[in-house]
PDB file of C-alpha atoms in Angstrom:
ATOM      1  CA  UNK A   2     102.155  86.975 110.206  1.00  0.00           C
ATOM      2  CA  UNK A   3     102.782  87.662 106.552  1.00  0.00           C
ATOM      3  CA  UNK A   4     106.414  87.095 105.501  1.00  0.00           C
ATOM      4  CA  UNK A   5     108.163  89.533 103.256  1.00  0.00           C
ATOM      5  CA  UNK A   6     111.336  88.699 101.403  1.00  0.00           C
ATOM      6  CA  UNK A   7     113.407  90.976  99.298  1.00  0.00           C
ATOM      7  CA  UNK A   8     116.188  90.268  96.810  1.00  0.00           C
ATOM      8  CA  UNK A   9     118.884  90.588  96.003  1.00  0.00           C
ATOM      9  CA  UNK A  10     120.099  91.795  99.691  1.00  0.00           C
ATOM     10  CA  UNK A  11     122.870  93.666  98.120  1.00  0.00           C
ATOM     11  CA  UNK A  12     123.424  95.267  94.769  1.00  0.00           C
ATOM     12  CA  UNK A  13     126.417  97.221  93.334  1.00  0.00           C
ATOM     13  CA  UNK A  14     126.155  99.073  89.932  1.00  0.00           C
ATOM     14  CA  UNK A  15     127.988 101.445  87.776  1.00  0.00           C
ATOM     15  CA  UNK A  16     126.302 104.949  87.110  1.00  0.00           C
ATOM     16  CA  UNK A  17     123.866 104.490  84.169  1.00  0.00           C
ATOM     17  CA  UNK A  18     123.024 100.847  84.634  1.00  0.00           C
ATOM     18  CA  UNK A  19     119.498  99.348  85.092  1.00  0.00           C
ATOM     19  CA  UNK A  20     118.407  97.197  87.812  1.00  0.00           C
ATOM     20  CA  UNK A  21     115.274  95.290  89.071  1.00  0.00           C
ATOM     21  CA  UNK A  22     114.657  94.677  92.875  1.00  0.00           C
ATOM     22  CA  UNK A  23     112.148  92.236  94.005  1.00  0.00           C
ATOM     23  CA  UNK A  24     109.689  91.725  96.923  1.00  0.00           C
ATOM     24  CA  UNK A  25     107.904  88.498  97.572  1.00  0.00           C
ATOM     25  CA  UNK A  26     105.212  88.011 100.148  1.00  0.00           C
ATOM     26  CA  UNK A  27     103.581  84.986 101.625  1.00  0.00           C
ATOM     27  CA  UNK A  28      99.792  85.922 101.654  1.00  0.00           C
ATOM     28  CA  UNK A  29      97.523  88.026  99.998  1.00  0.00           C
ATOM     29  CA  UNK A  30      97.809  91.905 100.609  1.00  0.00           C
ATOM     30  CA  UNK A  31      95.774  94.886 100.830  1.00  0.00           C
ATOM     31  CA  UNK A  32      98.440  97.456 100.055  1.00  0.00           C
ATOM     32  CA  UNK A  33     102.148  97.324  99.263  1.00  0.00           C
ATOM     33  CA  UNK A  34     104.572 100.483  99.348  1.00  0.00           C
ATOM     34  CA  UNK A  35     108.108 100.851  98.386  1.00  0.00           C
ATOM     35  CA  UNK A  36     110.538 102.999 100.291  1.00  0.00           C
ATOM     36  CA  UNK A  37     114.065 104.526  99.703  1.00  0.00           C
ATOM     37  CA  UNK A  38     116.240 105.010 102.732  1.00  0.00           C
ATOM     38  CA  UNK A  39     119.086 107.388 101.804  1.00  0.00           C
ATOM     39  CA  UNK A  40     122.634 107.242 103.160  1.00  0.00           C
ATOM     40  CA  UNK A  41     121.384 109.995 105.721  1.00  0.00           C
ATOM     41  CA  UNK A  42     118.732 107.581 107.122  1.00  0.00           C
ATOM     42  CA  UNK A  43     115.717 109.247 105.679  1.00  0.00           C
ATOM     43  CA  UNK A  44     112.795 106.887 104.655  1.00  0.00           C
ATOM     44  CA  UNK A  45     111.091 108.264 101.561  1.00  0.00           C
ATOM     45  CA  UNK A  46     107.884 106.777 100.206  1.00  0.00           C
ATOM     46  CA  UNK A  47     108.350 105.956  96.570  1.00  0.00           C
ATOM     47  CA  UNK A  48     105.208 104.094  95.515  1.00  0.00           C
ATOM     48  CA  UNK A  49     101.836 103.228  96.987  1.00  0.00           C
ATOM     49  CA  UNK A  50     101.123 100.315  94.681  1.00  0.00           C
ATOM     50  CA  UNK A  51      98.789  97.372  95.855  1.00  0.00           C
ATOM     51  CA  UNK A  52      98.404  96.260  92.145  1.00  0.00           C
ATOM     52  CA  UNK A  53      99.405  97.226  88.747  1.00  0.00           C
ATOM     53  CA  UNK A  54     102.193  99.575  87.445  1.00  0.00           C
ATOM     54  CA  UNK A  55     103.207 103.114  88.333  1.00  0.00           C
ATOM     55  CA  UNK A  56     106.139 105.187  87.093  1.00  0.00           C
ATOM     56  CA  UNK A  57     107.763 108.138  88.564  1.00  0.00           C
ATOM     57  CA  UNK A  58     110.611 109.411  86.456  1.00  0.00           C
ATOM     58  CA  UNK A  59     113.340 106.774  86.224  1.00  0.00           C
ATOM     59  CA  UNK A  60     111.537 104.603  88.874  1.00  0.00           C
ATOM     60  CA  UNK A  61     108.781 102.378  88.235  1.00  0.00           C
ATOM     61  CA  UNK A  62     107.098  99.559  90.134  1.00  0.00           C
ATOM     62  CA  UNK A  63     104.831  96.698  89.241  1.00  0.00           C
ATOM     63  CA  UNK A  64     102.870  94.593  91.628  1.00  0.00           C
ATOM     64  CA  UNK A  65     101.176  91.238  90.773  1.00  0.00           C
ATOM     65  CA  UNK A  66      99.109  90.697  93.753  1.00  0.00           C
ATOM     66  CA  UNK A  67      97.700  87.457  92.408  1.00  0.00           C
ATOM     67  CA  UNK A  68     101.372  86.046  92.240  1.00  0.00           C
ATOM     68  CA  UNK A  69     102.357  87.690  95.388  1.00  0.00           C
ATOM     69  CA  UNK A  70     105.275  89.656  94.205  1.00  0.00           C
ATOM     70  CA  UNK A  71     106.252  93.322  93.430  1.00  0.00           C
ATOM     71  CA  UNK A  72     109.095  94.797  91.357  1.00  0.00           C
ATOM     72  CA  UNK A  73     110.874  97.911  91.409  1.00  0.00           C
ATOM     73  CA  UNK A  74     112.764  99.069  88.389  1.00  0.00           C
ATOM     74  CA  UNK A  75     115.519 101.522  88.384  1.00  0.00           C
ATOM     75  CA  UNK A  76     116.779 102.841  85.072  1.00  0.00           C
ATOM     76  CA  UNK A  77     119.880 104.824  84.333  1.00  0.00           C
ATOM     77  CA  UNK A  78     120.878 104.720  87.923  1.00  0.00           C
ATOM     78  CA  UNK A  79     122.570 107.702  89.574  1.00  0.00           C
ATOM     79  CA  UNK A  80     124.790 107.962  92.562  1.00  0.00           C
ATOM     80  CA  UNK A  81     121.730 109.540  94.475  1.00  0.00           C
ATOM     81  CA  UNK A  82     119.932 106.335  93.996  1.00  0.00           C
ATOM     82  CA  UNK A  83     122.232 104.710  96.574  1.00  0.00           C
ATOM     83  CA  UNK A  84     120.673 103.536  99.891  1.00  0.00           C
ATOM     84  CA  UNK A  85     118.446 100.906 101.014  1.00  0.00           C
ATOM     85  CA  UNK A  86     115.237  99.915  99.417  1.00  0.00           C
ATOM     86  CA  UNK A  87     112.301  98.458 101.503  1.00  0.00           C
ATOM     87  CA  UNK A  88     108.933  97.078 100.593  1.00  0.00           C
ATOM     88  CA  UNK A  89     106.194  97.011 103.009  1.00  0.00           C
ATOM     89  CA  UNK A  90     102.926  95.142 102.931  1.00  0.00           C
ATOM     90  CA  UNK A  91      99.700  95.219 104.697  1.00  0.00           C
ATOM     91  CA  UNK A  92      98.411  91.764 105.051  1.00  0.00           C
ATOM     92  CA  UNK A  93      95.248  91.211 107.447  1.00  0.00           C
ATOM     93  CA  UNK A  94      96.108  93.959 109.844  1.00  0.00           C
ATOM     94  CA  UNK A  95      96.475  97.886 109.578  1.00  0.00           C
ATOM     95  CA  UNK A  96     100.275  97.491 110.394  1.00  0.00           C
ATOM     96  CA  UNK A  97     102.603  97.327 107.611  1.00  0.00           C
ATOM     97  CA  UNK A  98     105.275  94.654 107.668  1.00  0.00           C
ATOM     98  CA  UNK A  99     108.662  95.497 106.114  1.00  0.00           C
ATOM     99  CA  UNK A 100     111.034  93.276 104.319  1.00  0.00           C
ATOM    100  CA  UNK A 101     114.773  93.334 105.424  1.00  0.00           C
ATOM    101  CA  UNK A 102     115.571  95.734 102.364  1.00  0.00           C
ATOM    102  CA  UNK A 103     118.061  95.679  99.361  1.00  0.00           C
ATOM    103  CA  UNK A 104     121.262  97.630  99.916  1.00  0.00           C
ATOM    104  CA  UNK A 105     122.076  99.417  96.617  1.00  0.00           C
ATOM    105  CA  UNK A 106     125.558 101.200  95.881  1.00  0.00           C
ATOM    106  CA  UNK A 107     125.776 103.081  92.713  1.00  0.00           C
ATOM    107  CA  UNK A 108     129.437 103.814  91.812  1.00  0.00           C
ATOM    108  CA  UNK A 109     130.284 106.963  89.580  1.00  0.00           C
TER     109      UNK A 109
ATOM    110  CA  UNK B  21     110.381 116.915 103.541  1.00  0.00           C
ATOM    111  CA  UNK B  22     107.674 114.505 104.603  1.00  0.00           C
ATOM    112  CA  UNK B  23     105.881 116.830 107.032  1.00  0.00           C
ATOM    113  CA  UNK B  24     106.543 114.462 109.908  1.00  0.00           C
ATOM    114  CA  UNK B  25     108.691 116.071 112.536  1.00  0.00           C
ATOM    115  CA  UNK B  26     110.848 114.014 115.098  1.00  0.00           C
ATOM    116  CA  UNK B  27     113.097 115.492 117.984  1.00  0.00           C
ATOM    117  CA  UNK B  28     115.683 115.125 118.840  1.00  0.00           C
ATOM    118  CA  UNK B  29     117.807 114.067 115.917  1.00  0.00           C
ATOM    119  CA  UNK B  30     120.501 112.555 117.874  1.00  0.00           C
ATOM    120  CA  UNK B  31     120.386 111.411 121.563  1.00  0.00           C
ATOM    121  CA  UNK B  32     123.411 110.164 123.606  1.00  0.00           C
ATOM    122  CA  UNK B  33     122.725 108.746 127.105  1.00  0.00           C
ATOM    123  CA  UNK B  34     123.907 106.199 129.558  1.00  0.00           C
ATOM    124  CA  UNK B  35     122.517 102.827 130.644  1.00  0.00           C
ATOM    125  CA  UNK B  36     119.776 102.963 133.052  1.00  0.00           C
ATOM    126  CA  UNK B  37     118.646 106.339 132.029  1.00  0.00           C
ATOM    127  CA  UNK B  38     115.263 107.650 130.567  1.00  0.00           C
ATOM    128  CA  UNK B  39     114.621 109.426 127.593  1.00  0.00           C
ATOM    129  CA  UNK B  40     111.575 110.901 125.686  1.00  0.00           C
ATOM    130  CA  UNK B  41     111.418 110.905 121.800  1.00  0.00           C
ATOM    131  CA  UNK B  42     108.966 113.384 120.237  1.00  0.00           C
ATOM    132  CA  UNK B  43     106.866 113.200 117.059  1.00  0.00           C
ATOM    133  CA  UNK B  44     104.558 115.691 115.224  1.00  0.00           C
ATOM    134  CA  UNK B  45     102.652 113.971 112.502  1.00  0.00           C
ATOM    135  CA  UNK B  46     101.941 115.601 109.187  1.00  0.00           C
ATOM    136  CA  UNK B  47      98.961 118.267 109.288  1.00  0.00           C
ATOM    137  CA  UNK B  48      95.901 116.103 108.846  1.00  0.00           C
ATOM    138  CA  UNK B  49      97.121 112.940 109.827  1.00  0.00           C
ATOM    139  CA  UNK B  50      95.363 111.271 112.855  1.00  0.00           C
ATOM    140  CA  UNK B  51      97.375 108.124 113.128  1.00  0.00           C
ATOM    141  CA  UNK B  52     101.128 107.755 114.356  1.00  0.00           C
ATOM    142  CA  UNK B  53     103.412 104.781 114.289  1.00  0.00           C
ATOM    143  CA  UNK B  54     106.700 104.145 116.016  1.00  0.00           C
ATOM    144  CA  UNK B  55     109.333 101.904 114.505  1.00  0.00           C
ATOM    145  CA  UNK B  56     112.715 100.744 115.806  1.00  0.00           C
ATOM    146  CA  UNK B  57     115.530 100.237 113.177  1.00  0.00           C
ATOM    147  CA  UNK B  58     118.648  98.280 114.417  1.00  0.00           C
ATOM    148  CA  UNK B  59     121.197  96.507 111.937  1.00  0.00           C
ATOM    149  CA  UNK B  60     120.366  93.205 112.988  1.00  0.00           C
ATOM    150  CA  UNK B  61     116.516  93.472 113.276  1.00  0.00           C
ATOM    151  CA  UNK B  62     115.594  95.634 110.376  1.00  0.00           C
ATOM    152  CA  UNK B  63     112.493  97.952 110.831  1.00  0.00           C
ATOM    153  CA  UNK B  64     110.436  96.758 113.722  1.00  0.00           C
ATOM    154  CA  UNK B  65     106.980  97.942 114.551  1.00  0.00           C
ATOM    155  CA  UNK B  66     106.538  99.180 118.127  1.00  0.00           C
ATOM    156  CA  UNK B  67     103.284 100.711 118.510  1.00  0.00           C
ATOM    157  CA  UNK B  68     100.475 102.769 116.624  1.00  0.00           C
ATOM    158  CA  UNK B  69      98.071 105.405 117.850  1.00  0.00           C
ATOM    159  CA  UNK B  70      94.897 106.838 116.198  1.00  0.00           C
ATOM    160  CA  UNK B  71      93.324 109.970 117.362  1.00  0.00           C
ATOM    161  CA  UNK B  72      94.820 109.709 120.913  1.00  0.00           C
ATOM    162  CA  UNK B  73      93.943 106.181 121.341  1.00  0.00           C
ATOM    163  CA  UNK B  74      96.258 103.054 121.210  1.00  0.00           C
ATOM    164  CA  UNK B  75      95.367 101.041 118.201  1.00  0.00           C
ATOM    165  CA  UNK B  76      98.038  98.259 117.773  1.00  0.00           C
ATOM    166  CA  UNK B  77     100.980  96.998 119.626  1.00  0.00           C
ATOM    167  CA  UNK B  78     104.073  95.385 118.287  1.00  0.00           C
ATOM    168  CA  UNK B  79     107.138  93.931 119.933  1.00  0.00           C
ATOM    169  CA  UNK B  80     107.413  96.988 122.435  1.00  0.00           C
ATOM    170  CA  UNK B  81     109.282  96.200 125.600  1.00  0.00           C
ATOM    171  CA  UNK B  82     107.701  96.882 128.948  1.00  0.00           C
ATOM    172  CA  UNK B  83     110.329  99.426 129.639  1.00  0.00           C
ATOM    173  CA  UNK B  84     109.056 101.455 126.683  1.00  0.00           C
ATOM    174  CA  UNK B  85     105.721 103.354 126.682  1.00  0.00           C
ATOM    175  CA  UNK B  86     104.144 105.795 124.319  1.00  0.00           C
ATOM    176  CA  UNK B  87     101.158 108.168 124.090  1.00  0.00           C
ATOM    177  CA  UNK B  88      99.332 110.540 121.592  1.00  0.00           C
ATOM    178  CA  UNK B  89      98.340 113.779 122.888  1.00  0.00           C
ATOM    179  CA  UNK B  90      95.124 115.851 122.094  1.00  0.00           C
ATOM    180  CA  UNK B  91      97.064 117.953 119.569  1.00  0.00           C
ATOM    181  CA  UNK B  92      97.978 114.661 117.818  1.00  0.00           C
ATOM    182  CA  UNK B  93     101.767 114.806 118.712  1.00  0.00           C
ATOM    183  CA  UNK B  94     103.172 111.679 120.164  1.00  0.00           C
ATOM    184  CA  UNK B  95     105.987 110.703 122.656  1.00  0.00           C
ATOM    185  CA  UNK B  96     107.952 107.424 122.905  1.00  0.00           C
ATOM    186  CA  UNK B  97     109.256 107.106 126.440  1.00  0.00           C
ATOM    187  CA  UNK B  98     112.319 104.615 126.919  1.00  0.00           C
ATOM    188  CA  UNK B  99     113.427 103.794 130.411  1.00  0.00           C
ATOM    189  CA  UNK B 100     115.968 101.670 132.121  1.00  0.00           C
ATOM    190  CA  UNK B 101     118.029 101.955 128.942  1.00  0.00           C
ATOM    191  CA  UNK B 102     120.249  98.980 127.984  1.00  0.00           C
ATOM    192  CA  UNK B 103     123.077  98.919 125.326  1.00  0.00           C
ATOM    193  CA  UNK B 104     120.862  97.148 122.980  1.00  0.00           C
ATOM    194  CA  UNK B 105     118.340  99.830 122.944  1.00  0.00           C
ATOM    195  CA  UNK B 106     120.802 101.802 120.609  1.00  0.00           C
ATOM    196  CA  UNK B 107     118.962 102.055 117.243  1.00  0.00           C
ATOM    197  CA  UNK B 108     117.466 104.534 115.062  1.00  0.00           C
ATOM    198  CA  UNK B 109     113.728 105.259 116.196  1.00  0.00           C
ATOM    199  CA  UNK B 110     111.266 106.350 113.416  1.00  0.00           C
ATOM    200  CA  UNK B 111     107.813 107.964 113.713  1.00  0.00           C
ATOM    201  CA  UNK B 112     105.566 107.579 110.786  1.00  0.00           C
ATOM    202  CA  UNK B 113     101.925 109.006 110.103  1.00  0.00           C
ATOM    203  CA  UNK B 114      99.081 108.565 107.922  1.00  0.00           C
ATOM    204  CA  UNK B 115      95.472 110.064 107.747  1.00  0.00           C
ATOM    205  CA  UNK B 116      93.449 107.266 109.432  1.00  0.00           C
ATOM    206  CA  UNK B 117      95.970 104.436 110.097  1.00  0.00           C
ATOM    207  CA  UNK B 118      94.242 101.973 107.743  1.00  0.00           C
ATOM    208  CA  UNK B 119      95.924  99.922 104.960  1.00  0.00           C
ATOM    209  CA  UNK B 120      94.936 102.122 102.076  1.00  0.00           C
ATOM    210  CA  UNK B 121      96.971 104.994 102.721  1.00  0.00           C
ATOM    211  CA  UNK B 122     100.474 105.931 102.220  1.00  0.00           C
ATOM    212  CA  UNK B 123     102.891 106.103 105.271  1.00  0.00           C
ATOM    213  CA  UNK B 124     105.190 108.996 105.816  1.00  0.00           C
ATOM    214  CA  UNK B 125     108.250 108.730 107.947  1.00  0.00           C
ATOM    215  CA  UNK B 126     110.058 111.358 109.991  1.00  0.00           C
ATOM    216  CA  UNK B 127     113.956 111.711 109.721  1.00  0.00           C
ATOM    217  CA  UNK B 128     114.332 109.637 112.990  1.00  0.00           C
ATOM    218  CA  UNK B 129     115.951 110.033 116.284  1.00  0.00           C
ATOM    219  CA  UNK B 130     119.487 108.138 116.612  1.00  0.00           C
ATOM    220  CA  UNK B 131     119.729 106.907 120.051  1.00  0.00           C
ATOM    221  CA  UNK B 132     123.117 105.960 121.332  1.00  0.00           C
ATOM    222  CA  UNK B 133     123.141 104.194 124.729  1.00  0.00           C
ATOM    223  CA  UNK B 134     126.737 104.102 126.241  1.00  0.00           C
TER     224      UNK B 134
END
């Protein structure tokens, strides 16, 4: 099946800093989504982005499907951005495959 | 609030017991997915249903079973529980369960097997 690798595995920032999270995948995909798992365990869908660029407030995402990667940008980070960020891809099946995630801690 | 409802939020039980986790999908969503999240295994797909029928199966143990009812809610049954079954169990839903749709997750059921 399709392999999904996320980097870095861990990230520690001071409030106000910017960051870029990366998701690489091993084969062509039909869909890619980014999720945020907050410290209370809730998984929130951030972006549905099979290709191109989308922005939502301080967050933006870019997927370059032909080069098999996606980037999640967080600008002016806040403590509420802490948690784990997952990317999930649909390859040839209807079932999304999740990466292992990037754990982000934002200090005040 | 994603609109996906899972109950209970927490469950503590003993080895060898059987439990049932419940999920109500978002209004209008016909497909339900079950995932298991443990520290060492990440988010593992268990099983998917679409409009009452099983559509896809992942690494679901034989001790586990699920079903989706006519009102579209789903239940995940875990039996002969072992310590290693302790995990966070998520339900997710989407409209038709294909790959061009957003996936929405419930808040999960934290299962502790003692």
